[in-house]
Every structure is written in structure tokens, then in C-alpha cells.
Amino acid sequence: MAHRPLPPGSQAWRRIVVKVGTSTLTAGTDALNPPRMLDLVRQLAALRASGLDVVLVSSGAQQAGRERLGFPQESKTIPFKQMLAAVGQGRIMHLWEQYFELYDVIVAQVLLTRQDVEDRHRYLTVRDTFEGLLQHGIVPIVNENDAVATDEIKVGENDSLSAMVANVIEADLLVLLTDTDGLYTADPHVDADAHLLECVEHIDAGVYGLATGSRSGLGTGGMYTKIVAAEMAMRSGTSVVIASGNRENALAGALERTVPATWFPARITPDEGRKRWMLAQAHTAGSVWVDDGACQAVVHGGKSLLPVGIVEVQGTFERGALVSVRDSSGREVARGLGNYDSADLRRILGQRSCDIADILGFDYGPEFLHRDKMVLL
Ligand code: GLU
């Protein structure tokens, strides 16, 4: 497959996740830096105003807690870190909210743990939350829920968390703002020949070998976790750029390619990634038989599949499961990710979409299979 060329400006992106590390938020000091945060908000608000869906993954809760508590005696214990995060998260959100308010942008706090994206049911809930927020033009501000996340359920650092978020919302770009311009061929602090890699198309052991770790000491991640995140994101169709948050206009500059940065271009779009995954599955969780009108509309009319066109449901499946669409002869004509589980679907099949809420007491939208979440066979 041909490489997707990197678009020259931000206009080509549809949905982006911007991850800002602690060292960027503190501008290299040990306290949150309001001018730095405000400057980032200005750039994020401009992207939002240009029509992009924007999600901010903000670290810095623990550091904000340290600052608020007057830099208490450090401890490596989990309760200590949980305490720092619990104190600092509110503080950092308060600042973000105030600054975004200046640009008339509404923000929302989303705190996640690993389970929220790994458990299928929770994943769908989280996805719905993000969709709802983005549809209303709200900027979700994400962090790990450090105050309650134990070691077993923790992602542990926000590079990977931001790649997970990019996957959930099918972002086409993930921007990792940190305290260096990107990935170097060697440590630029010790090797005069070291140079910045502008584009990494494949991540292999050699690329991991170049990741020497973060120098700031404040954040949890380093270059290694950024490469892990980049690999994760690229696989699901999200391009990644690592750039320095210390540069003026860092975010806009990274997108417009006017500041030094390392790009990791995805070779497929999130949409292609999802479709390939659906086609590659040997088994689906169940089947729905559709009438001839619905079959025509789906196969030739480019339409979504509504419950009214479904005549029978086979199998037991969860909401979000991969389900086959079969014509009256039983032939599989399409497959897609269902909006209703099999029990609910049995109650609404043959019914008009406007009656779903009355029948079920809730509704997840008028379609059983949305066009965008379906492939024809
Ligand atoms: N969740 C942590 C915090 O807000 C940051 C994790 C990281 O540095 O990647 O303090």
C-alpha cells in the first residue's frame, strides 16, 4: 500500500490527541507554568476553531499536588502518589478550565485506568463519552485516574495512555509534546554527530535502541514509552509526531512542520484499520437476517442497517460485537459492529427507529449497524 503523504498543514487532520508531559507544563521548573499552559490553550483553541476534534492528555497532576502541598518529603509509595494526584488533579483542571474559558471553549475531565479501555463494555462507554463530548465541541482533558489506580490496573504513563485514547476515538494524529525535539540518532548531549530523525516509517528494535530516556526526571515516561505509544498508534492508523513543547508555537509549528520534530506516519487510516480488522476475523459473534429492501439499501444504497429491516437475530452477542448481515438465502453480505446487544436487538427488530427509546427505555442511536462501522463482502 502506498504511503499516505504527510499533509502540509493542520487542515488535513480531522481528529487529534495532544499529550503534554509534566516537564512541558512546568517549563522545566518544578511548578506548573501558567504562561506555558495558557500558550498551549491558545494553540489548542485555534485548532478547535478550525474545525478539528481535539483531545488533550494532560500529565502534571502529581507535580501540581507536590506544589500545592509545599513539596512534602518524597516517598515512592503508592498512597503518597495517589495523594499527590488527588490534590493536584483538581488544581490542574481548574487552571485548564479557566484558560480555555478565555477562548470560549468548554472542557471536560475524563480520568481513565487501563481497565476502562481493555474491558469491552467499558471501552464502549468511554468511546460514547468521547463521541458525545466531541460532537458538542467540548475539549476532553484526559489523565490517568492516579488517585484510585492501583499498580495492576494502571497504564503508568501518559504516552501509552494517549495512544489508547487515540485508538478509542480513532484519531488520525497524536502529538506528543515533550522536552526534546524528537528522536535523535544518538544522545545529542554527549554525541556531537547526533541528529534528529525527521521521519520514522517503521518501528523496529533499532528504533527502540535509539530511545535513551527522558532527561527531565519529572514525568514518568521517556523516549522509550513514546516509541511504544507511536508503535501502538500507527498500528491502528494514527500518525504520531514528537516535538518539543518548549518551542514557541510548538503545537501549531509541529502540525505545520515549521519546528523540528520526528514524524511517525501511519500507513493506513483509522477507518481502513477498522475495516481490515473486521474482514480478517474468521468468526463473527452472531448474525442478523435482513429483508430484501434492507439488503438492497445496505449493499447497493450505501445505507446503514436499521432495526426495521432485520427479520431474525442469531446468536448471543454484546453491544459493539462483530455481527454478520445475511440476505434471505443466508449468504453473508456485510459485517459490522453492532450498536445493540442481541437481547435488545430481538426486542426492536422490525420496529421503526423512532420507537427504540419507548421500547427499550434508552437508545444508542437509530442504526443497528452504522455505515461507517460496516464492511461489505
Ligand atoms: N498521570 C501522571 C500525573 O498526572 C503523569 C504520568 C506521566 O508522567 O506520564 O501526574
mmCIF file of C-alpha atoms and ligand atoms in Angstrom, residues 19 22 58-63 89 143-144 146 156-159 218-221, ligand 1:
data_model
loop_
_atom_site.group_PDB
_atom_site.id
_atom_site.type_symbol
_atom_site.label_atom_id
_atom_site.label_comp_id
_atom_site.label_asym_id
_atom_site.label_seq_id
_atom_site.Cartn_x
_atom_site.Cartn_y
_atom_site.Cartn_z
ATOM 1 C CA LYS A 19 -0.317 14.784 25.015
ATOM 2 C CA THR A 22 4.854 17.301 33.063
ATOM 3 C CA SER A 58 -2.511 16.301 30.419
ATOM 4 C CA SER A 59 0.047 14.972 32.880
ATOM 5 C CA GLY A 60 1.210 17.061 35.781
ATOM 6 C CA ALA A 61 -1.351 16.133 38.438
ATOM 7 C CA GLN A 62 1.230 14.713 40.807
ATOM 8 C CA GLN A 63 3.546 17.640 40.253
ATOM 9 C CA GLN A 89 -5.744 16.831 39.552
ATOM 10 C CA ASN A 143 -5.337 11.867 32.662
ATOM 11 C CA GLU A 144 -4.890 8.548 34.350
ATOM 12 C CA ASP A 146 -3.996 8.084 39.628
ATOM 13 C CA GLY A 156 1.520 4.032 34.430
ATOM 14 C CA GLU A 157 2.471 6.739 31.986
ATOM 15 C CA ASN A 158 0.581 9.053 29.701
ATOM 16 C CA ASP A 159 2.403 8.277 26.435
ATOM 17 C CA LEU A 218 9.683 14.953 36.375
ATOM 18 C CA GLY A 219 7.462 12.933 34.045
ATOM 19 C CA THR A 220 7.081 9.190 34.174
ATOM 20 C CA GLY A 221 7.712 8.363 30.531
HETATM 21 N N1 GLU B 1 -0.633 10.758 35.477
HETATM 22 C C1 GLU B 1 0.567 11.401 35.924
HETATM 23 C C2 GLU B 1 0.278 12.769 36.508
HETATM 24 O O1 GLU B 1 -0.635 13.417 36.089
HETATM 25 C C3 GLU B 1 1.560 11.581 34.808
HETATM 26 C C4 GLU B 1 2.032 10.352 34.128
HETATM 27 C C5 GLU B 1 3.182 10.685 33.161
HETATM 28 O O2 GLU B 1 4.051 11.493 33.532
HETATM 29 O O3 GLU B 1 3.210 10.123 32.060
HETATM 30 O O4 GLU B 1 0.967 13.249 37.350
#
